[in-house]
GROMACS .gro file of C-alpha atoms in nm:
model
  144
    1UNK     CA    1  -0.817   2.053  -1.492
    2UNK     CA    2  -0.530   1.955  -1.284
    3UNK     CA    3  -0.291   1.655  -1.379
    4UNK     CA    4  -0.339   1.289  -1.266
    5UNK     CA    5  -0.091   1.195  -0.981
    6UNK     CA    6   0.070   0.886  -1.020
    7UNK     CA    7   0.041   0.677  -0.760
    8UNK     CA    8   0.226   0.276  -0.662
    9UNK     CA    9  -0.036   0.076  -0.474
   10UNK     CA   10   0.137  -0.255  -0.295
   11UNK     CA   11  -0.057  -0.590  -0.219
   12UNK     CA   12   0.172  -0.727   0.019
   13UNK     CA   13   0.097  -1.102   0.080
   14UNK     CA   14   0.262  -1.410   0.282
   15UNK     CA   15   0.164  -1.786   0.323
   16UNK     CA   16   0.108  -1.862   0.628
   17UNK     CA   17  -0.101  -2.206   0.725
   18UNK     CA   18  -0.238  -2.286   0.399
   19UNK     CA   19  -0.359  -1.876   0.388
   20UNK     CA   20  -0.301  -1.600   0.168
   21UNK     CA   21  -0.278  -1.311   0.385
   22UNK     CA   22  -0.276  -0.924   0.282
   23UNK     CA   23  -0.071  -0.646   0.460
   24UNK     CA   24  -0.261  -0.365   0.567
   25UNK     CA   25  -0.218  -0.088   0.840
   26UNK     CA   26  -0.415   0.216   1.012
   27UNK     CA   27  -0.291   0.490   1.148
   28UNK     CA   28  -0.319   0.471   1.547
   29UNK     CA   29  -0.338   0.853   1.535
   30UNK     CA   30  -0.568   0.844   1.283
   31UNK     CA   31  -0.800   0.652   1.289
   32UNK     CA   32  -1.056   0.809   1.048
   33UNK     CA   33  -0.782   0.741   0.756
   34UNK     CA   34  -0.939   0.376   0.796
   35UNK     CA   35  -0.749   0.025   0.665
   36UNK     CA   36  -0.509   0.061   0.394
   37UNK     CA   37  -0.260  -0.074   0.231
   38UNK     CA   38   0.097   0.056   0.178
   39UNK     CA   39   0.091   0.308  -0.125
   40UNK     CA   40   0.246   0.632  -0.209
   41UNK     CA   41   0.325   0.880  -0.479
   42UNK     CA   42   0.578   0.779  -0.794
   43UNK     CA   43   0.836   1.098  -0.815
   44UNK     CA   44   0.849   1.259  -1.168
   45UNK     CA   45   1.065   1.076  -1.390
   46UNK     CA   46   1.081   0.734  -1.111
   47UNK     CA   47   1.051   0.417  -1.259
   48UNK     CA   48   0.685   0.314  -1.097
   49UNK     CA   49   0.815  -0.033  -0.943
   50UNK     CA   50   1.155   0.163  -0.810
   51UNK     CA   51   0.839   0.379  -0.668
   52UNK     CA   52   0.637   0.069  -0.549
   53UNK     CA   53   0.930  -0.060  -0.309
   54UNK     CA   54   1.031   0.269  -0.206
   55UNK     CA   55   0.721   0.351  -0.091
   56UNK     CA   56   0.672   0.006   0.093
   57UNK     CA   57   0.992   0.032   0.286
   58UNK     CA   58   0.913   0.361   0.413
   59UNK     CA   59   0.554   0.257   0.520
   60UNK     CA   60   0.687  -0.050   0.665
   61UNK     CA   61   1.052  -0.120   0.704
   62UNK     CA   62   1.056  -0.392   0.473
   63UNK     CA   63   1.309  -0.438   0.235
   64UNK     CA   64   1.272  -0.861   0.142
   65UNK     CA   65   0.967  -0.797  -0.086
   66UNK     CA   66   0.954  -0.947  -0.434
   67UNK     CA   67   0.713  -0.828  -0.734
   68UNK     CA   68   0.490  -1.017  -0.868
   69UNK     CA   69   0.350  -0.885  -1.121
   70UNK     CA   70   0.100  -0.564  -1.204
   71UNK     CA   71  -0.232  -0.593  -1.191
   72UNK     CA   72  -0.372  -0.302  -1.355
   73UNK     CA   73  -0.412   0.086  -1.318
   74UNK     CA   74  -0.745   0.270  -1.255
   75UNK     CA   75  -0.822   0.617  -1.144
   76UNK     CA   76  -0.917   0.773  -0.808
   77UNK     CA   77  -1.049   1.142  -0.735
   78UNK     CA   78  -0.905   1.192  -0.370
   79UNK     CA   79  -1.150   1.398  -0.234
   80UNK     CA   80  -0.901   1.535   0.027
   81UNK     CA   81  -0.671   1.667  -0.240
   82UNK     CA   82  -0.918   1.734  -0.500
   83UNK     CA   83  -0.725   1.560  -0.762
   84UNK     CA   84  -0.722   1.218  -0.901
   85UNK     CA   85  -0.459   0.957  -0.843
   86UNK     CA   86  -0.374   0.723  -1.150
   87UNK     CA   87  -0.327   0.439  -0.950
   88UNK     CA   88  -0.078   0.187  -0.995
   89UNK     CA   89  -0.154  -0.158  -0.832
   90UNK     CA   90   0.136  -0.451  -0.786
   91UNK     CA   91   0.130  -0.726  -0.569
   92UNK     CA   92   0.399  -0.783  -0.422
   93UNK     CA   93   0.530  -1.113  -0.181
   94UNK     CA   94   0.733  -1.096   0.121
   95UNK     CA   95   1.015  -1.334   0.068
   96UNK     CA   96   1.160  -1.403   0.440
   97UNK     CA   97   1.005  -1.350   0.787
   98UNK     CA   98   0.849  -1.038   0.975
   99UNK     CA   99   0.638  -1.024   1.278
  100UNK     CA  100   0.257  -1.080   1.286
  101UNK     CA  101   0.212  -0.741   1.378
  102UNK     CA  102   0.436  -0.456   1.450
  103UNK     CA  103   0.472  -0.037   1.433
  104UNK     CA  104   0.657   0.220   1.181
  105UNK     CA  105   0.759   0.542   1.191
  106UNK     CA  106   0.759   0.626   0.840
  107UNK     CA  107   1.095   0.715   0.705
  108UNK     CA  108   1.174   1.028   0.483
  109UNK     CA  109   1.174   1.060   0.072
  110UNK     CA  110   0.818   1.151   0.043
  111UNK     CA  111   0.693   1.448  -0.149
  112UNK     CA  112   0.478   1.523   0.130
  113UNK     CA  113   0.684   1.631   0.407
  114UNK     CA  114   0.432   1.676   0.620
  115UNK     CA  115   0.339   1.318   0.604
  116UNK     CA  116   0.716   1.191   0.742
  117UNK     CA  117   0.639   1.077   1.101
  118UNK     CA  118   0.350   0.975   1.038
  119UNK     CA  119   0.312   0.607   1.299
  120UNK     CA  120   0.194   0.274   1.099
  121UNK     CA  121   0.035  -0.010   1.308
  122UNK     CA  122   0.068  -0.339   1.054
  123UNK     CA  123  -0.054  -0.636   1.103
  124UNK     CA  124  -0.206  -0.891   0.870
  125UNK     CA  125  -0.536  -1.060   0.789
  126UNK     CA  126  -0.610  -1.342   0.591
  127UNK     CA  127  -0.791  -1.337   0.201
  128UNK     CA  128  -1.066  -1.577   0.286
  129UNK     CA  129  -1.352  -1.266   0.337
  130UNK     CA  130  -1.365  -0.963   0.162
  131UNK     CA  131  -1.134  -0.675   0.342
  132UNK     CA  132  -1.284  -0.317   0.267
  133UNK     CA  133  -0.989  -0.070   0.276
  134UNK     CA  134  -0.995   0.261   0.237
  135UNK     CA  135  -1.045   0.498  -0.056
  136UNK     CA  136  -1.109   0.206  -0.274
  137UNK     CA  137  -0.769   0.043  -0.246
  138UNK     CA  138  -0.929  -0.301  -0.245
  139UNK     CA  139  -1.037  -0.289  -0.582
  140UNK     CA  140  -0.790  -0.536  -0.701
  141UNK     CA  141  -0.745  -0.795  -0.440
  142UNK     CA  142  -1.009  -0.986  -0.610
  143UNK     CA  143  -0.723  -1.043  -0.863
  144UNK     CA  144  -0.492  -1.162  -0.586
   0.00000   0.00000   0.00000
């Protein structure tokens, strides 16, 4: 059996009018990949939050993020790579401004090179109704 992957899962929110509202992308060139949130691999021997905001600048430029704290860990088989991701799931807040909805080129330090490039279209959407994102990333919002 192969190993687990580890995996840093962000839940990105702001306040904004009296909402709680969740960052979440697609990928315009994508489309199939569905809504996600930012997320990403943890390097072997990277501290897992070091991996959490690494990963969320590169899959969206921001660097004024705070943690919150962790909400818990659970398992997913990725049926793509035929191996399951021990996901890691923080939620983290944006402390500052950003625009309501904007696009990112991914920047490099991935262990997928293939996946540098890769365009994100962001934009956020408020907590008040259940969001469905992809590849059961959502399973912890409730906790949000």
């Amino acid at each position: 059996m192969n190993p687990k992957v580890k995996k840093a899962l962000a839940y990105i929110t702001r306040e904004r009018d009296s909402k709680t509202q969740l960052l979440v992308f697609t990928h315009p060139h994508s489309p199939e990949a569905g809504l996600q949130a930012p997320s990403g691999t943890v390097e072997q021997g990277e501290d897992t939050k070091a991996a959490l905001l690494r990963e969320a600048f590169e899959e969206t430029g921001l660097n004024n993020l705070q943690v919150v704290r962790k909400l818990g860990i659970f398992d997913y088989f990725n049926p793509e790579t035929r191996m399951v991701n021990e996901r890691h799931v923080f939620h983290l807040r944006l402390a500052g401004d950003c625009p309501e909805t904007w696009e990112w080129l991914e920047t490099g330090g991935g262990s997928v090179p293939d996946n540098e490039g890769h365009l994100f279209a962001l934009f956020w959407v408020d907590l008040v109704k259940p969001i469905e994102l992809a590849g059961d990333q959502g399973l912890y919002l409730r906790y949000l």
